[in-house]
Amino acid sequence: MLDADLKTQLKAYLEKVTHPIELVASLDDSAKSQELSELLEDIASLSDQVSVSRTGTDPRKPSFAINRAGTDVGVRFAGIPLGHEFTSLVLALLQVGGHPSKAAPELLEQVRNLEGEFRFETFMSLSCHSCPDTVQALNLMSVVNPNIKHVAIDGALFQDEVNERQVMAVPTVFLNGEPFDQGRMDIEQIVARLDTGAAKRDAEKIKAKKPFDVLVVGGGPAGAAAAIYAARKGIRTGVAAERFGGQVLDTMAIENFISIAYTEGPKLAASLEQHVREYDVDVMNMQRAEKLVAPADPNGLFEVQLANGATLKSKTVILSTGARWRNMNVPGEQEYRNKGVTYCPHCDGPLFKGKRVAVIGGGNSGVEAAIDLAGIVGHVTLLEFDGKLRADEVLQRKLRSLHNVTIIVNAQTTEVQGDGKKVTGLSYTDRSSGQSRQVELEGVFVQIGLLPNTDWLKGTLKLSPRGEIEVDARGETSIPGVFAAGDATTVPYKQIVIAMGEGAKASLSAFDHLIRMPVVEAEAAAA
């Protein structure tokens, strides 16, 4: 089941197991059960600490539990956790086997102190690059706290249950049988949902922080680069991020990051955070900025007010809040979001196997999505507002070669339709004739570009008509001492490598601003 290289790597990991673990399988006569049986045998052959039992009674077949022998510590997988979930499998083996997690000790203690019974179920897909974070977080929580149980379910393998429970996006998490949340979640986000007093405690800690020399707002590539460059100057640096990694977390394949032929968004985001934390940087994750207040005195302190009520102060600020997927803003879009309307073909595509879907957008992202989906779904209808596709010609040729794809240009989507529970179709206007037309389908994948995350800055500094932060050649905004970088700015070409360069530039400019502040006033500002 596993090739020689994977076996060698896994064997090395399993040497870290300190407690015997048992793989308890629930199987039937299906081919998938045979595959799972072979996988579990391969794992057990690599360590004397691992054994296999086929005595499981879980009604989901194939499935298996990873149990720490003689205890109630364990996690479950319904399906065969390969693809993006292979890492989740390896981590589960290590953690159930007693190898300590790298999560912050105070966070693990917070998990241990959660009171109540928590039964989590996560529906995921093996092609989803957002799912492993959620699966791994809940697996770890179930190892740390015996009152927490978790099963990760491959939605593509249990399609009847997916349909019955109206799962139309992954990851989708249920808690004690009721919907809990959808989309990528890390352990901090989940614990914050369960521990109702966490936000208040975080706010009190933040209020007590001393002013920073440089405060970076946003934790994507631009923010990470800005923080590293600032910290290397030996100045007090902080990062307030709504989610560290930003939009990179939602990116699948990255093949144009110079010197790295191929990587994936979550992996790059993890590397960015690890690099930042190697420096003396105060990283404040899960903190949403709501207001920027400039000082009355040009050499005073800026204030960044957070959603939890706390306020951070700093001599300079670097804004790197990135961008988000653009919505169609048509009736039905929000009503059926994650009920057929989705923005990630890699994550949610397997849930629409054999069904009819639409892709909105004819740029590179839209055409790539249509190509990927055509190999999974029954039929793809691509709708483009313009009179022609805007994707690279090589992608267009590939798209036109596919037998189950219909391309419609001059199409203005006007409504997403549904039956109250899920999408059933959409309406569009033919811009050539003015006629209204309908398409019956079960899914709508929106791929029409990005919007800058700058709504909270309106009326504070100068924004372009598109809502982007206007910056000069040094990355400075219309307010001296406030700099900006990345996809939230007017800098053209929204690319990771450009965002990183702009983040470094903004940080160097902020440092230059600091050293030019009058010494007496600068010291007073820090007091």
Coordinates of C-alpha atoms in Angstrom, one line a residue:
M1 CA 0.0 0.0 0.0
L2 CA 2.8 2.4 0.9
D3 CA 5.8 2.7 -1.3
A4 CA 9.4 2.1 -0.1
D5 CA 10.2 5.8 0.5
L6 CA 7.1 6.4 2.6
K7 CA 7.7 3.3 4.6
T8 CA 11.3 4.4 5.4
Q9 CA 10.0 7.9 6.5
L10 CA 7.2 6.4 8.5
K11 CA 9.4 3.9 10.2
A12 CA 11.7 6.8 11.4
Y13 CA 8.7 8.6 12.8
L14 CA 7.3 5.6 14.6
E15 CA 10.6 5.2 16.5
K16 CA 9.3 8.2 18.5
V17 CA 6.3 6.2 19.8
T18 CA 6.6 5.6 23.5
H19 CA 3.3 3.9 24.3
P20 CA 1.9 0.8 22.5
I21 CA -0.9 1.7 20.1
E22 CA -3.6 -0.5 18.5
L23 CA -5.2 0.1 15.1
V24 CA -8.8 -1.2 15.4
A25 CA -10.4 -1.6 12.0
S26 CA -14.1 -1.8 11.1
L27 CA -14.2 -3.5 7.7
D28 CA -16.5 -5.1 5.2
D29 CA -16.0 -7.0 1.9
S30 CA -15.4 -3.9 -0.2
A31 CA -12.3 -3.0 -2.2
K32 CA -11.8 0.1 0.0
S33 CA -11.8 -2.1 3.1
Q34 CA -9.1 -4.2 1.6
E35 CA -7.0 -1.1 0.8
L36 CA -7.4 0.1 4.4
S37 CA -6.5 -3.4 5.8
E38 CA -3.3 -3.3 3.7
L39 CA -2.4 0.2 4.9
L40 CA -2.8 -0.8 8.5
E41 CA -0.7 -3.9 8.1
D42 CA 2.0 -1.8 6.4
I43 CA 2.0 0.6 9.4
A44 CA 2.1 -2.2 12.0
S45 CA 5.0 -3.9 10.2
L46 CA 7.2 -0.8 10.8
S47 CA 7.1 -0.8 14.6
D48 CA 6.8 -3.3 17.4
Q49 CA 4.7 -0.7 19.3
V50 CA 1.9 -1.0 16.7
S51 CA -0.6 -3.8 16.4
V52 CA -3.7 -4.3 14.3
S53 CA -7.1 -5.7 15.3
R54 CA -10.1 -6.2 12.9
T55 CA -12.7 -6.3 15.7
G56 CA -14.1 -2.8 15.2
T57 CA -17.9 -2.4 15.2
D58 CA -18.1 1.1 13.8
P59 CA -21.1 1.2 11.3
R60 CA -18.9 3.3 9.0
K61 CA -16.9 0.9 6.9
P62 CA -14.0 1.1 6.2
S63 CA -12.9 3.0 9.3
F64 CA -10.4 2.5 12.1
A65 CA -9.4 3.8 15.5
I66 CA -5.9 4.6 16.7
N67 CA -6.0 3.7 20.4
R68 CA -3.4 4.0 23.1
A69 CA -3.3 0.5 24.7
G70 CA -4.9 0.3 28.1
T71 CA -6.4 3.8 28.0
D72 CA -9.3 5.7 26.5
V73 CA -7.0 7.9 24.4
G74 CA -7.6 7.7 20.7
V75 CA -8.8 9.2 17.4
R76 CA -10.8 7.8 14.5
F77 CA -10.7 8.0 10.7
A78 CA -13.6 6.9 8.5
G79 CA -11.9 6.2 5.2
I80 CA -8.3 5.9 4.1
P81 CA -6.3 9.0 5.2
L82 CA -3.9 9.4 2.3
G83 CA -3.5 12.4 0.1
H84 CA -3.4 15.6 2.1
E85 CA -4.6 13.7 5.2
F86 CA -1.5 11.4 5.3
T87 CA 0.2 13.9 7.6
S88 CA -2.9 13.9 9.8
L89 CA -2.5 10.1 10.1
V90 CA 1.2 10.3 11.0
L91 CA 0.6 13.0 13.6
A92 CA -2.2 10.9 15.1
L93 CA 0.0 7.9 15.4
L94 CA 2.7 9.9 17.1
Q95 CA 0.4 11.8 19.5
V96 CA -1.6 8.8 20.5
G97 CA 1.7 7.0 20.9
G98 CA 2.9 9.5 23.5
H99 CA 5.1 11.8 21.4
P100 CA 4.5 15.4 22.6
S101 CA 2.9 18.0 20.4
K102 CA 4.7 21.2 19.5
A103 CA 1.6 23.3 20.4
A104 CA 2.0 26.0 23.0
P105 CA 1.9 24.5 26.6
E106 CA -0.6 27.2 27.7
L107 CA -2.9 26.2 24.8
L108 CA -2.8 22.5 25.6
E109 CA -3.6 23.3 29.2
Q110 CA -6.6 25.3 28.0
V111 CA -7.7 22.2 26.1
R112 CA -7.3 20.0 29.2
N113 CA -9.4 22.4 31.3
L114 CA -12.4 22.3 28.9
E115 CA -15.4 20.9 30.7
G116 CA -18.2 18.9 29.2
E117 CA -18.6 16.1 26.6
F118 CA -17.5 17.0 23.0
R119 CA -18.2 14.5 20.2
F120 CA -16.7 16.0 17.0
E121 CA -17.2 14.7 13.4
T122 CA -15.3 16.4 10.6
F123 CA -16.3 15.8 7.0
M124 CA -13.2 16.3 4.8
S125 CA -11.9 15.4 1.3
L126 CA -8.4 14.0 0.6
S127 CA -7.8 16.7 -2.0
C128 CA -8.7 19.5 0.4
H129 CA -5.6 21.5 1.5
S130 CA -7.7 23.3 4.1
C131 CA -9.0 20.2 5.9
P132 CA -5.8 18.8 7.6
D133 CA -5.5 21.8 9.9
T134 CA -9.0 21.2 11.3
V135 CA -8.5 17.4 11.4
Q136 CA -5.2 17.7 13.2
A137 CA -6.4 20.2 15.7
L138 CA -9.4 18.1 16.7
N139 CA -7.3 14.9 16.8
L140 CA -4.8 16.6 19.2
M141 CA -7.6 17.9 21.4
S142 CA -9.0 14.4 21.7
V143 CA -5.6 13.1 22.7
V144 CA -5.2 15.8 25.3
N145 CA -8.7 15.7 26.8
P146 CA -10.5 12.4 27.3
N147 CA -13.9 14.2 27.2
I148 CA -13.2 15.1 23.6
K149 CA -13.7 12.5 20.8
H150 CA -13.2 13.0 17.1
V151 CA -13.7 11.1 13.9
A152 CA -12.5 12.4 10.5
I153 CA -14.8 11.3 7.7
D154 CA -13.8 11.1 4.0
G155 CA -16.9 12.7 2.4
A156 CA -16.2 11.2 -1.0
L157 CA -16.3 7.7 0.5
F158 CA -19.5 8.2 2.5
Q159 CA -21.6 10.0 -0.1
D160 CA -24.9 8.9 1.4
E161 CA -24.1 10.4 4.7
V162 CA -22.9 13.6 3.0
N163 CA -26.2 13.9 1.2
E164 CA -28.3 13.1 4.2
R165 CA -26.5 15.7 6.4
Q166 CA -26.4 18.3 3.6
V167 CA -22.6 18.6 3.6
M168 CA -21.7 20.8 0.6
A169 CA -18.3 22.2 1.7
V170 CA -15.3 20.8 3.5
P171 CA -14.2 20.8 6.2
T172 CA -17.6 20.7 7.8
V173 CA -17.6 20.0 11.5
F174 CA -20.4 18.7 13.7
L175 CA -20.4 18.8 17.5
N176 CA -22.6 16.4 19.4
G177 CA -24.6 15.8 16.2
E178 CA -25.2 19.5 15.4
P179 CA -23.5 21.8 12.9
F180 CA -20.5 23.5 14.5
D181 CA -18.6 25.3 11.8
Q182 CA -17.3 25.1 8.2
G183 CA -13.9 26.0 6.7
R184 CA -10.4 25.8 8.0
M185 CA -9.9 26.0 11.7
D186 CA -6.8 25.7 13.8
I187 CA -6.7 24.6 17.5
E188 CA -6.7 28.2 18.7
Q189 CA -9.9 29.0 16.8
I190 CA -11.7 25.9 18.0
V191 CA -10.7 26.4 21.7
A192 CA -11.8 30.0 21.5
R193 CA -15.3 28.8 20.4
L194 CA -15.5 26.3 23.2
D195 CA -13.9 28.4 26.0
T196 CA -16.2 31.4 26.2
G197 CA -13.9 33.4 28.5
A198 CA -10.9 33.2 26.2
A199 CA -11.6 36.4 24.3
K200 CA -11.9 38.4 27.5
R201 CA -8.7 37.0 28.9
D202 CA -6.8 37.7 25.6
A203 CA -8.1 41.3 25.6
E204 CA -6.8 41.8 29.1
K205 CA -3.3 40.4 28.2
I206 CA -3.2 42.6 25.1
K207 CA -4.2 45.8 27.0
A208 CA -1.2 45.2 29.3
K209 CA 1.4 45.2 26.4
K210 CA 3.9 48.0 26.1
P211 CA 3.9 50.1 22.9
F212 CA 5.7 48.6 19.9
D213 CA 8.3 50.3 17.6
V214 CA 6.6 48.5 14.7
L215 CA 3.2 46.9 14.7
V216 CA 2.3 44.8 11.7
V217 CA -1.4 44.2 11.1
G218 CA -1.8 41.1 9.1
G219 CA 0.1 37.8 9.0
G220 CA 0.3 36.8 5.3
P221 CA 3.6 36.9 3.2
A222 CA 3.8 40.7 3.4
G223 CA 3.3 40.8 7.1
A224 CA 5.7 37.9 7.8
A225 CA 8.4 39.6 5.8
A226 CA 7.8 42.9 7.5
A227 CA 8.0 41.4 10.9
I228 CA 11.2 39.5 10.2
Y229 CA 12.9 42.6 8.7
A230 CA 11.8 44.7 11.7
A231 CA 12.9 42.2 14.3
R232 CA 16.3 41.9 12.7
K233 CA 16.8 45.6 13.4
G234 CA 16.5 44.8 17.1
I235 CA 13.4 46.9 17.6
R236 CA 10.2 46.0 19.5
T237 CA 8.0 44.2 16.9
G238 CA 4.4 42.9 17.1
V239 CA 2.1 41.2 14.7
A240 CA -1.7 41.2 15.0
A241 CA -3.2 38.8 12.6
E242 CA -6.8 37.6 12.1
R243 CA -5.3 34.3 10.9
F244 CA -1.5 33.9 10.4
G245 CA -0.8 32.9 6.8
G246 CA -3.7 34.8 5.4
Q247 CA -4.9 33.9 1.9
V248 CA -1.9 31.6 1.3
L249 CA -3.7 29.1 3.5
D250 CA -6.4 28.8 0.8
T251 CA -3.9 28.3 -2.0
M252 CA -3.3 24.9 -3.5
A253 CA -0.2 24.6 -5.7
I254 CA 2.5 27.3 -5.7
E255 CA 4.9 26.8 -8.6
N256 CA 6.2 30.4 -9.2
F257 CA 7.9 31.1 -5.8
I258 CA 11.5 31.6 -6.9
S259 CA 14.0 28.9 -5.8
I260 CA 11.2 26.5 -4.8
A261 CA 9.8 24.6 -7.7
Y262 CA 6.7 23.4 -5.9
T263 CA 5.0 23.9 -2.6
E264 CA 1.5 24.2 -1.2
G265 CA -0.1 27.1 0.6
P266 CA -0.5 25.6 4.1
K267 CA 3.0 24.4 4.1
L268 CA 4.4 27.8 3.1
A269 CA 2.2 29.5 5.7
A270 CA 3.6 27.2 8.4
S271 CA 7.1 28.0 7.3
L272 CA 6.4 31.7 7.4
E273 CA 5.1 31.5 10.9
Q274 CA 7.9 29.3 12.1
H275 CA 10.4 31.8 10.6
V276 CA 8.7 34.8 12.3
R277 CA 8.7 33.0 15.6
E278 CA 12.5 32.4 15.4
Y279 CA 12.8 36.1 16.1
D280 CA 11.7 38.2 19.1
V281 CA 8.3 39.0 17.6
D282 CA 5.1 39.2 19.7
V283 CA 2.7 37.2 17.5
M284 CA -1.0 37.9 18.4
N285 CA -3.1 35.5 16.3
M286 CA -6.9 35.6 15.9
Q287 CA -7.0 39.3 16.4
R288 CA -9.1 41.4 14.0
A289 CA -8.3 45.1 13.7
E290 CA -11.3 47.4 13.6
K291 CA -9.9 50.9 13.8
L292 CA -6.7 52.8 13.2
V293 CA -6.2 56.0 15.3
A294 CA -3.4 58.4 14.4
P295 CA -1.9 60.5 17.2
A296 CA -2.5 64.2 17.4
D297 CA 1.2 64.7 17.9
P298 CA 3.2 63.6 14.8
N299 CA 5.7 61.9 17.1
G300 CA 3.0 60.2 19.3
L301 CA 1.7 56.7 19.3
F302 CA -0.7 55.1 16.8
E303 CA -3.5 53.0 18.2
V304 CA -5.0 49.9 16.6
Q305 CA -8.3 48.9 18.2
L306 CA -9.2 45.2 18.0
A307 CA -12.5 43.5 17.8
N308 CA -12.1 42.0 21.3
G309 CA -12.0 45.6 22.8
A310 CA -8.3 45.8 23.4
T311 CA -6.0 48.4 21.9
L312 CA -2.4 48.1 20.7
K313 CA -0.1 51.1 20.6
S314 CA 3.0 51.6 18.3
K315 CA 5.3 54.3 17.0
T316 CA 4.8 53.0 13.4
V317 CA 2.3 50.7 11.8
I318 CA 2.5 48.4 8.7
L319 CA -0.8 47.4 7.2
S320 CA -0.7 44.0 5.4
T321 CA -4.3 42.8 5.7
G322 CA -4.4 41.1 2.3
A323 CA -7.5 40.4 0.3
R324 CA -10.5 38.0 0.2
W325 CA -12.5 36.3 -2.5
R326 CA -14.8 38.6 -4.4
N327 CA -18.5 37.8 -4.1
M328 CA -20.9 38.0 -7.0
N329 CA -23.3 40.0 -4.9
V330 CA -26.4 38.5 -6.4
P331 CA -29.6 37.1 -4.7
G332 CA -29.1 33.7 -3.3
E333 CA -25.3 33.8 -3.1
Q334 CA -25.0 34.3 0.7
E335 CA -28.1 32.2 1.4
Y336 CA -26.6 29.2 -0.3
R337 CA -23.0 29.8 0.8
N338 CA -21.5 26.4 1.7
K339 CA -24.8 24.9 0.6
G340 CA -23.7 24.7 -3.0
V341 CA -22.0 28.1 -3.4
T342 CA -18.3 27.6 -2.8
Y343 CA -15.0 29.3 -3.5
C344 CA -12.6 26.3 -3.4
P345 CA -12.7 23.7 -6.2
H346 CA -9.9 21.7 -4.6
C347 CA -11.6 21.5 -1.3
D348 CA -15.2 21.0 -2.2
G349 CA -15.0 19.4 -5.7
P350 CA -15.1 15.8 -4.5
L351 CA -18.5 16.5 -2.8
F352 CA -20.0 17.2 -6.2
K353 CA -18.9 13.9 -7.8
G354 CA -21.1 13.2 -10.8
K355 CA -23.2 16.4 -10.4
R356 CA -23.7 19.5 -12.5
V357 CA -21.8 22.6 -11.4
A358 CA -21.0 26.1 -12.7
V359 CA -17.7 28.0 -12.5
I360 CA -18.1 31.8 -12.5
G361 CA -15.1 33.5 -14.0
G362 CA -13.0 33.0 -17.1
G363 CA -9.5 34.1 -15.8
N364 CA -6.8 31.7 -14.9
S365 CA -8.4 30.8 -11.6
G366 CA -11.8 30.1 -13.2
V367 CA -10.4 28.0 -16.1
E368 CA -8.1 26.0 -13.9
A369 CA -11.0 25.3 -11.6
A370 CA -13.2 24.2 -14.5
I371 CA -10.4 21.9 -15.7
D372 CA -10.0 20.3 -12.3
L373 CA -13.7 19.9 -11.7
A374 CA -14.3 18.3 -15.1
G375 CA -12.4 15.2 -13.9
I376 CA -14.7 14.8 -10.9
V377 CA -18.2 16.2 -11.6
G378 CA -20.7 15.2 -14.3
H379 CA -20.7 18.5 -16.1
V380 CA -19.2 22.0 -15.8
T381 CA -20.7 25.2 -17.2
L382 CA -18.2 28.1 -17.2
L383 CA -19.7 31.6 -17.3
E384 CA -17.6 34.6 -18.1
F385 CA -18.9 38.2 -18.0
D386 CA -16.6 39.4 -20.8
G387 CA -16.9 38.5 -24.5
K388 CA -13.9 36.2 -24.3
L389 CA -12.0 34.1 -21.7
R390 CA -9.1 35.9 -20.1
A391 CA -7.1 32.9 -19.1
D392 CA -3.7 31.9 -20.6
E393 CA -4.1 30.3 -24.0
V394 CA -2.6 27.0 -22.9
L395 CA -5.3 26.7 -20.2
Q396 CA -8.0 27.6 -22.7
R397 CA -6.9 24.9 -25.1
K398 CA -7.0 22.3 -22.3
L399 CA -10.5 23.5 -21.3
R400 CA -11.9 23.4 -24.8
S401 CA -10.6 19.8 -25.2
L402 CA -12.9 18.5 -22.4
H403 CA -16.1 16.8 -23.5
N404 CA -18.1 17.7 -20.3
V405 CA -17.5 21.5 -20.3
T406 CA -19.8 24.2 -21.7
I407 CA -18.3 27.7 -22.1
I408 CA -20.6 30.7 -22.0
V409 CA -19.3 34.2 -22.5
N410 CA -21.1 37.5 -22.3
A411 CA -22.9 36.0 -19.3
Q412 CA -23.9 38.1 -16.3
T413 CA -25.0 35.9 -13.4
T414 CA -28.1 37.4 -11.8
E415 CA -29.3 34.9 -9.2
V416 CA -28.4 31.7 -7.4
Q417 CA -31.5 29.5 -7.0
G418 CA -32.3 26.8 -4.4
D419 CA -34.9 24.9 -2.6
G420 CA -34.1 26.4 0.8
K421 CA -31.6 23.8 1.7
K422 CA -29.3 23.6 -1.3
V423 CA -28.5 25.1 -4.7
T424 CA -30.7 23.9 -7.6
G425 CA -29.6 26.3 -10.4
L426 CA -28.7 29.8 -11.4
S427 CA -29.9 32.6 -13.7
Y428 CA -27.8 34.7 -16.0
T429 CA -28.4 37.4 -18.6
D430 CA -27.0 37.0 -22.1
R431 CA -25.4 40.4 -22.5
S432 CA -25.4 40.0 -26.3
S433 CA -29.2 39.5 -26.6
G434 CA -30.4 40.8 -23.2
Q435 CA -32.3 37.5 -22.7
S436 CA -32.5 35.8 -19.3
R437 CA -31.5 32.2 -19.1
Q438 CA -31.3 29.4 -16.5
V439 CA -29.0 26.6 -15.8
E440 CA -30.0 23.6 -13.6
L441 CA -27.1 22.5 -11.4
E442 CA -26.1 21.6 -7.9
G443 CA -23.0 23.7 -7.3
V444 CA -21.6 27.1 -8.1
F445 CA -17.8 27.8 -7.8
V446 CA -17.0 31.5 -7.7
Q447 CA -13.7 32.5 -9.1
I448 CA -13.9 36.2 -10.0
G449 CA -10.9 37.8 -8.2
L450 CA -10.2 39.5 -4.9
L451 CA -11.2 42.4 -2.8
P452 CA -8.8 44.2 -0.4
N453 CA -9.4 43.8 3.3
T454 CA -9.6 47.5 4.0
D455 CA -13.2 48.3 4.9
W456 CA -12.0 49.1 8.4
L457 CA -9.7 51.8 7.1
K458 CA -12.3 53.9 5.2
G459 CA -12.1 57.5 6.3
T460 CA -8.8 57.0 8.0
L461 CA -6.2 57.1 5.2
K462 CA -6.3 57.4 1.4
L463 CA -7.8 54.5 -0.5
S464 CA -8.1 54.0 -4.3
P465 CA -11.5 53.7 -6.0
R466 CA -11.0 49.9 -5.7
G467 CA -10.5 50.2 -1.9
E468 CA -6.7 49.5 -2.1
I469 CA -4.4 51.4 0.3
E470 CA -2.5 54.0 -1.8
V471 CA 1.3 53.8 -1.2
D472 CA 4.3 55.6 -2.5
A473 CA 7.6 54.0 -3.7
R474 CA 8.6 53.5 -0.1
G475 CA 5.4 51.8 1.0
E476 CA 4.2 54.8 2.9
T477 CA 0.5 55.7 3.1
S478 CA -1.1 59.1 3.2
I479 CA -0.4 59.1 7.0
P480 CA 3.3 59.6 7.9
G481 CA 4.5 56.6 10.0
V482 CA 1.9 54.3 8.6
F483 CA 3.1 51.9 5.8
A484 CA 1.4 49.2 3.8
A485 CA 2.3 46.1 1.8
G486 CA 0.8 43.2 -0.1
D487 CA -2.5 42.6 -1.8
A488 CA -4.3 45.3 0.2
T489 CA -2.3 48.0 -1.6
T490 CA -2.2 49.7 -5.0
V491 CA 1.0 47.9 -5.9
P492 CA 0.2 45.9 -9.1
Y493 CA 0.4 42.2 -9.6
K494 CA -0.9 40.3 -6.6
Q495 CA 1.8 37.7 -6.1
I496 CA 3.3 36.1 -3.1
V497 CA 6.9 37.0 -4.1
I498 CA 5.9 40.6 -4.7
A499 CA 4.0 40.8 -1.4
M500 CA 7.1 39.6 0.5
G501 CA 9.3 42.1 -1.2
E502 CA 6.9 44.9 -0.5
G503 CA 6.7 43.8 3.2
A504 CA 10.4 44.0 3.5
K505 CA 10.4 47.4 1.9
A506 CA 7.7 48.7 4.2
S507 CA 9.6 47.5 7.2
L508 CA 12.8 49.1 6.1
S509 CA 10.9 52.3 5.5
A510 CA 9.3 52.1 8.9
F511 CA 12.8 51.7 10.5
D512 CA 14.1 54.7 8.5
H513 CA 11.1 56.7 9.8
L514 CA 11.9 55.7 13.4
I515 CA 15.6 56.6 13.3
R516 CA 14.7 60.1 11.9
M517 CA 12.3 60.8 14.8
P518 CA 13.7 63.4 17.3
V519 CA 15.4 61.5 20.1
V520 CA 13.7 63.2 23.0
E521 CA 10.2 62.9 21.4
A522 CA 10.8 59.3 20.4
E523 CA 11.7 58.5 24.0
A524 CA 8.7 60.3 25.3
A525 CA 6.5 58.4 22.8
A526 CA 7.8 55.1 24.2
A527 CA 7.1 56.1 27.8

